[in-house]
C-alpha cells in the first residue's frame, strides 16, 4: 500500500460501497483525491503525503496515551499505554481527577503489564501495555501521567455498555404521538405552535394513556435568512428557536405595561387573529410580531432585574455560566446578524445578552413541558430530534469552523427516490478534527439536546459511522468514515447522564456493522409502517416487527395515511413534475392499488377490518375514500407491533392529505409550514378521536 492509499485509509475515505441494490460500487480515484484536497492535503507533494501519514499513524505512538481514552464500565476497564523501549522498566506515576473532584493516584511499570500491541518507528519498537483501571464512576475524568522526564494529560471517559432505557426493557410497550410543534393550533398562540400549545398537547396525550410526544428539531434557525422554515437546516443545534416561546408566559410580559397595552390594542389583536387563521405558518409575520416584544421584555429585564441584581438576574447569570463558551459563541454570532428587519433595534440586537436571554427563556419553557409530561404520568415525555447537520452560515459552523470542511457538504448516494443522489448543503464534519478536539462539540450537542427530553431521535444515525461527502460542481461523492466506536461510547454516556432513551433513524442503506452495534448498545431503530413489508410487498404481521425499534405509522417525510390511500401524494408529485405522468405515474398508480389491496388483506388477517370495509372482493373497496374507521383499524394493528415504541402522526387523526414535507422539493411545495386542521383542545374533545385513541391504548397496553 503506497502512502496515498494509506492516507485514504487514515482519513476514512472509502474506496467502494454497496448501493441500495447491494451492488458493489467503486469510487473513482479522482473523487477520492478531491476529497483529500478538500480537507487540505496537497496530494501532488509526495513528502507532504508521507508526513501526513506519519502524523496520523506513527506519531501517536510517541505519546503514552490517546488524548481521549474510553473505558467501558463492566466490560473493558483498562488503559493502553504506549512506551519507548527505554521506558519499559521505568515507573510512571498517574493522577486521576474525577468530575466530582476526587483525586486518585498510583504508579505503574509497563514491563509488568500485558503487552497488547507494537509499532516500529525508525527501527525502534514501541510497545502498548494494558493497565487495569476498574471502579471509576461514569463521566469525563482527567488523567496526568508523569515520570522524571515527561508529563502528559488526557481525558478518561468512563462509559456504560448501553444507552439508557425507560421502564422494563422490551416488556413495556410504549406509544405516543409525533408532530411538528409549529403546526399546532390554539385560540391563543401567535400564529405558530409554541411551548404552551405543547403543554396542551401533552396534557391531552397523557389523559388517554400515551407515553411520549415526539417533536421536530427545535434548533435555532438562521433568522437573517430569506427562508427560515426548515427545522432540518438549523443555524445551531445546541440552541432553541425563540419563535417557539409563548410571550405571555414570560414573567416580564405582564409587568411591562407598554407591551401589555400594545398587545391589547385592536391592531395587534387583528394581526394575531390573521396569523392564527392562516392554513400555513407565516414565519416572517410571526417573527415581526414576536421579536419587538422580545426586545421590550429584554429591556424591562435589564432595568428591573439585572440592574437590581434580583434572584431572577442571578438565575440568568447561572444559566450563562453553565452554558459557557458555546452560548458565548452563539450569542456573539447572533449579535452580528440583521434583526432590524424583524423590528429589533440595533442596540438590542447587537447585545449578546439579548440572545442569551431568549435562550434562557426557551430552555425554561421547554423544561416546563417535560416536567408537565412526567407529572401527568408519561413514562418518556418529550422526544427530541437531533438534525444531522447545520448550515454553513449559521452559528454552529461559524463558531466551530475548525471542525468542519467548508469545501465539502453531506448528502446521500443515488437511490430509487433520488437517482442523482442528494446534497443537503450542510458542511461536512471533519472526523480527524473532531478527534483532536476530544469530541467537545459532539458532547455539547448531545448534552444540549438531551437536557429537556426523555428520548431523542438522531436523524441519519448512519452519520456516527459514515457520511456521504459531496463536492461542489463534481458529480458523485464518497463515504467518509468517522470514529464510530468513540462516538457511540459518548452517546451511551450522555444518554445515562441525561436519563434519555436513544432512537437512531436508520432508514435506507444501512451497513450491518451499524445495525449490530445499535442492537448491542440499546440504540433503537426507526421503522415506518409503509416500509414494514416482506420481499413480496406484503405487510408484515405486527408480531414480526423488530423489537428494539420505534415504529412510526407515518412521519414528516412520507404521505399521511389519508394522502396515501386517496392517492393525493402521487397527484401532488405529478403536479410538481416530480413524477413522469406518461411513463411513470400509471405504474405507480397500479402499484398503489395493489398495496391498498394488501393493506385491506393485512387488516382482515388481524380481524380489524371495519364493517364498512368488509367485502368478499377487496378490489371493490380500493376506490372508497379514506375514513376514520380505516384510520383507527391501521392504528390498532400497528399498536399490536412488538416494537418497543409505536408512534402515529397527529395529522392522521384529522385525515389530513397534505404532507408536512415532500423530500426533494424546495420552492415547488410549502414544506415545513402546514398547520393542523383544528385546535389541539378540540382534538381531545372529539368523540370519534377519543374512541379511536381508547381502542389504540387497549391494543397497546392490555
Tab-separated table of C-alpha atoms in Angstrom, residues 415-660:
chain	number	residue	atom	x	y	z
A	415	UNK	CA	-31.166	5.578	-4.855
A	416	UNK	CA	-34.586	4.931	-6.466
A	417	UNK	CA	-36.084	8.043	-4.812
A	418	UNK	CA	-33.204	10.324	-5.854
A	419	UNK	CA	-31.422	8.825	-8.899
A	420	UNK	CA	-28.913	11.698	-8.977
A	421	UNK	CA	-28.116	11.405	-5.291
A	422	UNK	CA	-28.784	14.037	-2.643
A	423	UNK	CA	-26.813	17.048	-1.473
A	424	UNK	CA	-28.175	18.523	1.750
A	425	UNK	CA	-25.824	21.526	1.519
A	426	UNK	CA	-24.669	21.079	5.103
A	427	UNK	CA	-20.897	21.350	5.732
A	428	UNK	CA	-19.153	18.034	6.366
A	429	UNK	CA	-17.765	17.491	9.884
A	430	UNK	CA	-14.060	16.619	9.778
A	431	UNK	CA	-13.584	13.320	11.660
A	432	UNK	CA	-9.924	13.977	12.491
A	433	UNK	CA	-10.716	17.466	13.755
A	434	UNK	CA	-13.479	16.032	15.964
A	435	UNK	CA	-10.993	13.594	17.498
A	436	UNK	CA	-8.317	16.223	18.049
A	437	UNK	CA	-10.894	18.394	19.802
A	438	UNK	CA	-11.631	15.483	22.192
A	439	UNK	CA	-15.196	15.361	20.836
A	440	UNK	CA	-16.071	18.556	22.703
A	441	UNK	CA	-18.643	19.648	20.150
A	442	UNK	CA	-20.328	16.256	19.876
A	443	UNK	CA	-20.634	16.071	23.660
A	444	UNK	CA	-22.114	19.567	23.775
A	445	UNK	CA	-24.632	18.641	21.062
A	446	UNK	CA	-25.849	15.571	22.901
A	447	UNK	CA	-25.977	17.253	26.301
A	448	UNK	CA	-27.917	20.233	24.963
A	449	UNK	CA	-30.432	18.116	23.067
A	450	UNK	CA	-30.993	15.564	25.834
A	451	UNK	CA	-31.365	18.003	28.707
A	452	UNK	CA	-35.128	18.631	28.478
A	453	UNK	CA	-36.447	15.386	26.956
A	454	UNK	CA	-36.907	11.727	27.868
A	455	UNK	CA	-35.852	10.383	24.484
A	456	UNK	CA	-34.057	11.614	21.406
A	457	UNK	CA	-34.240	10.604	17.781
A	458	UNK	CA	-30.946	11.016	15.940
A	459	UNK	CA	-31.609	11.932	12.332
A	460	UNK	CA	-29.490	9.856	9.915
A	461	UNK	CA	-27.813	7.862	12.663
A	462	UNK	CA	-25.554	6.371	9.967
A	463	UNK	CA	-23.550	9.572	10.400
A	464	UNK	CA	-21.979	8.098	13.522
A	465	UNK	CA	-20.286	5.571	11.243
A	466	UNK	CA	-20.024	7.314	7.872
A	467	UNK	CA	-21.346	10.268	5.901
A	468	UNK	CA	-21.651	10.734	2.155
A	469	UNK	CA	-19.465	13.685	1.146
A	470	UNK	CA	-20.334	15.779	-1.898
A	471	UNK	CA	-18.068	18.253	-3.670
A	472	UNK	CA	-19.464	21.409	-5.325
A	473	UNK	CA	-19.538	21.150	-9.097
A	474	UNK	CA	-18.497	17.497	-9.103
A	475	UNK	CA	-20.911	14.637	-9.802
A	476	UNK	CA	-20.765	11.741	-7.372
A	477	UNK	CA	-19.131	11.523	-3.992
A	478	UNK	CA	-17.824	9.024	-1.477
A	479	UNK	CA	-18.403	7.821	2.046
A	480	UNK	CA	-16.077	9.188	4.696
A	481	UNK	CA	-15.827	7.172	7.891
A	482	UNK	CA	-15.927	8.537	11.448
A	483	UNK	CA	-14.569	7.277	14.813
A	484	UNK	CA	-17.720	5.229	15.282
A	485	UNK	CA	-16.885	3.379	18.490
A	486	UNK	CA	-15.821	6.589	20.231
A	487	UNK	CA	-18.979	8.431	19.161
A	488	UNK	CA	-21.177	5.501	20.157
A	489	UNK	CA	-19.495	5.287	23.561
A	490	UNK	CA	-20.094	9.007	24.172
A	491	UNK	CA	-23.720	8.570	23.081
A	492	UNK	CA	-24.174	5.824	25.694
A	493	UNK	CA	-22.639	8.004	28.389
A	494	UNK	CA	-24.671	11.135	27.619
A	495	UNK	CA	-27.804	9.016	27.405
A	496	UNK	CA	-27.293	7.898	31.018
A	497	UNK	CA	-26.193	11.313	32.255
A	498	UNK	CA	-29.478	12.730	30.957
A	499	UNK	CA	-31.780	9.697	31.533
A	500	UNK	CA	-32.597	9.800	27.838
A	501	UNK	CA	-33.536	6.942	25.511
A	502	UNK	CA	-31.935	6.970	22.053
A	503	UNK	CA	-33.573	6.157	18.727
A	504	UNK	CA	-31.453	6.158	15.580
A	505	UNK	CA	-33.089	6.983	12.253
A	506	UNK	CA	-31.732	4.066	10.228
A	507	UNK	CA	-33.942	4.104	7.140
A	508	UNK	CA	-32.287	3.460	3.785
A	509	UNK	CA	-28.983	1.740	3.078
A	510	UNK	CA	-27.534	0.788	6.469
A	511	UNK	CA	-24.343	-1.262	6.958
A	512	UNK	CA	-24.838	-4.385	9.054
A	513	UNK	CA	-21.998	-3.224	11.306
A	514	UNK	CA	-24.122	-0.273	12.378
A	515	UNK	CA	-27.259	-2.313	12.991
A	516	UNK	CA	-25.328	-4.852	15.079
A	517	UNK	CA	-23.759	-2.196	17.275
A	518	UNK	CA	-27.089	-0.360	17.645
A	519	UNK	CA	-28.678	-3.570	18.897
A	520	UNK	CA	-25.795	-4.217	21.294
A	521	UNK	CA	-25.909	-0.707	22.794
A	522	UNK	CA	-29.699	-0.172	23.067
A	523	UNK	CA	-29.872	2.416	20.282
A	524	UNK	CA	-33.347	1.674	18.960
A	525	UNK	CA	-34.037	1.531	15.235
A	526	UNK	CA	-36.611	3.691	13.454
A	527	UNK	CA	-39.206	1.951	11.277
A	528	UNK	CA	-42.039	3.382	9.162
A	529	UNK	CA	-45.216	1.338	8.650
A	530	UNK	CA	-45.285	1.701	4.847
A	531	UNK	CA	-41.878	0.029	4.574
A	532	UNK	CA	-42.515	-2.824	7.015
A	533	UNK	CA	-43.159	-5.323	4.238
A	534	UNK	CA	-41.886	-8.711	3.129
A	535	UNK	CA	-39.933	-9.363	-0.058
A	536	UNK	CA	-43.247	-9.744	-1.962
A	537	UNK	CA	-44.579	-6.409	-0.615
A	538	UNK	CA	-46.971	-7.957	1.905
A	539	UNK	CA	-47.334	-6.004	5.153
A	540	UNK	CA	-45.536	-7.799	7.962
A	541	UNK	CA	-47.586	-9.229	10.826
A	542	UNK	CA	-47.164	-6.958	13.882
A	543	UNK	CA	-45.557	-9.807	15.805
A	544	UNK	CA	-42.769	-9.931	13.199
A	545	UNK	CA	-41.703	-6.305	13.692
A	546	UNK	CA	-38.274	-5.509	15.128
A	547	UNK	CA	-38.429	-5.437	18.923
A	548	UNK	CA	-35.756	-2.843	19.646
A	549	UNK	CA	-37.266	-0.216	17.386
A	550	UNK	CA	-39.669	2.691	17.200
A	551	UNK	CA	-42.459	2.065	14.695
A	552	UNK	CA	-43.855	5.259	13.181
A	553	UNK	CA	-47.149	4.850	11.346
A	554	UNK	CA	-46.227	7.892	9.248
A	555	UNK	CA	-43.695	10.704	9.610
A	556	UNK	CA	-42.724	14.054	8.132
A	557	UNK	CA	-41.063	12.582	5.025
A	558	UNK	CA	-43.855	10.277	3.831
A	559	UNK	CA	-47.501	10.651	2.864
A	560	UNK	CA	-50.168	10.860	5.539
A	561	UNK	CA	-52.473	7.844	5.751
A	562	UNK	CA	-55.283	9.730	4.018
A	563	UNK	CA	-52.903	11.146	1.415
A	564	UNK	CA	-51.511	7.682	0.702
A	565	UNK	CA	-54.885	5.943	0.450
A	566	UNK	CA	-56.554	8.712	-1.581
A	567	UNK	CA	-53.509	8.968	-3.908
A	568	UNK	CA	-53.071	12.650	-3.047
A	569	UNK	CA	-49.309	12.175	-2.656
A	570	UNK	CA	-48.955	10.854	-6.207
A	571	UNK	CA	-51.170	13.618	-7.580
A	572	UNK	CA	-49.035	16.231	-5.828
A	573	UNK	CA	-45.775	14.822	-7.144
A	574	UNK	CA	-47.187	14.619	-10.648
A	575	UNK	CA	-48.439	18.223	-10.481
A	576	UNK	CA	-44.955	19.394	-9.449
A	577	UNK	CA	-43.242	17.465	-12.216
A	578	UNK	CA	-41.585	15.014	-9.834
A	579	UNK	CA	-43.311	12.057	-11.495
A	580	UNK	CA	-43.480	11.445	-15.242
A	581	UNK	CA	-47.230	11.446	-15.873
A	582	UNK	CA	-46.908	9.469	-19.098
A	583	UNK	CA	-44.391	6.738	-18.305
A	584	UNK	CA	-44.124	6.620	-14.502
A	585	UNK	CA	-47.443	7.668	-12.976
A	586	UNK	CA	-49.591	4.834	-14.409
A	587	UNK	CA	-47.170	2.250	-12.971
A	588	UNK	CA	-47.173	3.949	-9.588
A	589	UNK	CA	-50.962	4.077	-9.535
A	590	UNK	CA	-51.179	0.370	-10.339
A	591	UNK	CA	-48.647	-0.405	-7.626
A	592	UNK	CA	-50.516	1.708	-5.095
A	593	UNK	CA	-53.777	-0.028	-5.932
A	594	UNK	CA	-52.082	-3.368	-5.274
A	595	UNK	CA	-50.637	-2.051	-1.990
A	596	UNK	CA	-54.078	-0.884	-0.881
A	597	UNK	CA	-55.491	-4.336	-1.529
A	598	UNK	CA	-52.627	-5.803	0.530
A	599	UNK	CA	-53.387	-3.346	3.342
A	600	UNK	CA	-57.017	-4.440	3.481
A	601	UNK	CA	-55.927	-8.077	3.489
A	602	UNK	CA	-53.480	-7.321	6.327
A	603	UNK	CA	-56.227	-5.716	8.407
A	604	UNK	CA	-58.549	-8.637	7.665
A	605	UNK	CA	-55.865	-11.069	8.843
A	606	UNK	CA	-55.725	-9.125	12.113
A	607	UNK	CA	-59.544	-9.237	12.330
A	608	UNK	CA	-59.567	-5.441	12.428
A	609	UNK	CA	-61.155	-4.542	9.091
A	610	UNK	CA	-64.148	-2.273	9.858
A	611	UNK	CA	-67.624	-3.461	8.882
A	612	UNK	CA	-67.981	-0.712	6.304
A	613	UNK	CA	-64.863	-2.062	4.583
A	614	UNK	CA	-65.755	-5.759	4.723
A	615	UNK	CA	-66.346	-7.413	1.374
A	616	UNK	CA	-65.529	-10.652	-0.364
A	617	UNK	CA	-63.842	-8.636	-3.064
A	618	UNK	CA	-61.154	-6.232	-1.764
A	619	UNK	CA	-60.776	-4.804	-5.275
A	620	UNK	CA	-64.184	-3.175	-4.933
A	621	UNK	CA	-63.084	-1.199	-1.873
A	622	UNK	CA	-59.850	0.391	-3.078
A	623	UNK	CA	-61.719	3.364	-4.574
A	624	UNK	CA	-63.589	4.057	-1.329
A	625	UNK	CA	-62.313	7.274	0.321
A	626	UNK	CA	-60.236	7.016	3.470
A	627	UNK	CA	-62.209	7.466	6.676
A	628	UNK	CA	-61.811	7.477	10.453
A	629	UNK	CA	-62.746	3.795	10.760
A	630	UNK	CA	-59.958	2.695	8.421
A	631	UNK	CA	-57.536	5.039	10.177
A	632	UNK	CA	-58.471	3.514	13.524
A	633	UNK	CA	-58.003	-0.014	12.208
A	634	UNK	CA	-54.499	0.805	10.963
A	635	UNK	CA	-53.533	2.400	14.277
A	636	UNK	CA	-54.893	-0.554	16.239
A	637	UNK	CA	-52.989	-3.019	14.072
A	638	UNK	CA	-49.778	-1.008	14.453
A	639	UNK	CA	-50.406	-0.847	18.209
A	640	UNK	CA	-50.061	-4.625	18.226
A	641	UNK	CA	-46.493	-4.283	16.975
A	642	UNK	CA	-43.906	-5.914	19.173
A	643	UNK	CA	-41.645	-2.896	18.560
A	644	UNK	CA	-40.789	-1.229	21.860
A	645	UNK	CA	-42.303	2.095	20.813
A	646	UNK	CA	-45.140	2.966	18.417
A	647	UNK	CA	-45.948	6.493	17.254
A	648	UNK	CA	-48.616	7.892	14.972
A	649	UNK	CA	-48.798	11.325	13.397
A	650	UNK	CA	-51.170	13.984	14.706
A	651	UNK	CA	-52.175	14.759	11.118
A	652	UNK	CA	-53.601	11.270	10.665
A	653	UNK	CA	-56.198	11.732	13.407
A	654	UNK	CA	-57.688	14.525	11.275
A	655	UNK	CA	-57.484	12.577	7.998
A	656	UNK	CA	-55.280	15.283	6.502
A	657	UNK	CA	-53.964	14.647	2.994
A	658	UNK	CA	-51.416	17.442	2.650
A	659	UNK	CA	-47.934	16.315	3.769
A	660	UNK	CA	-45.600	18.206	6.083
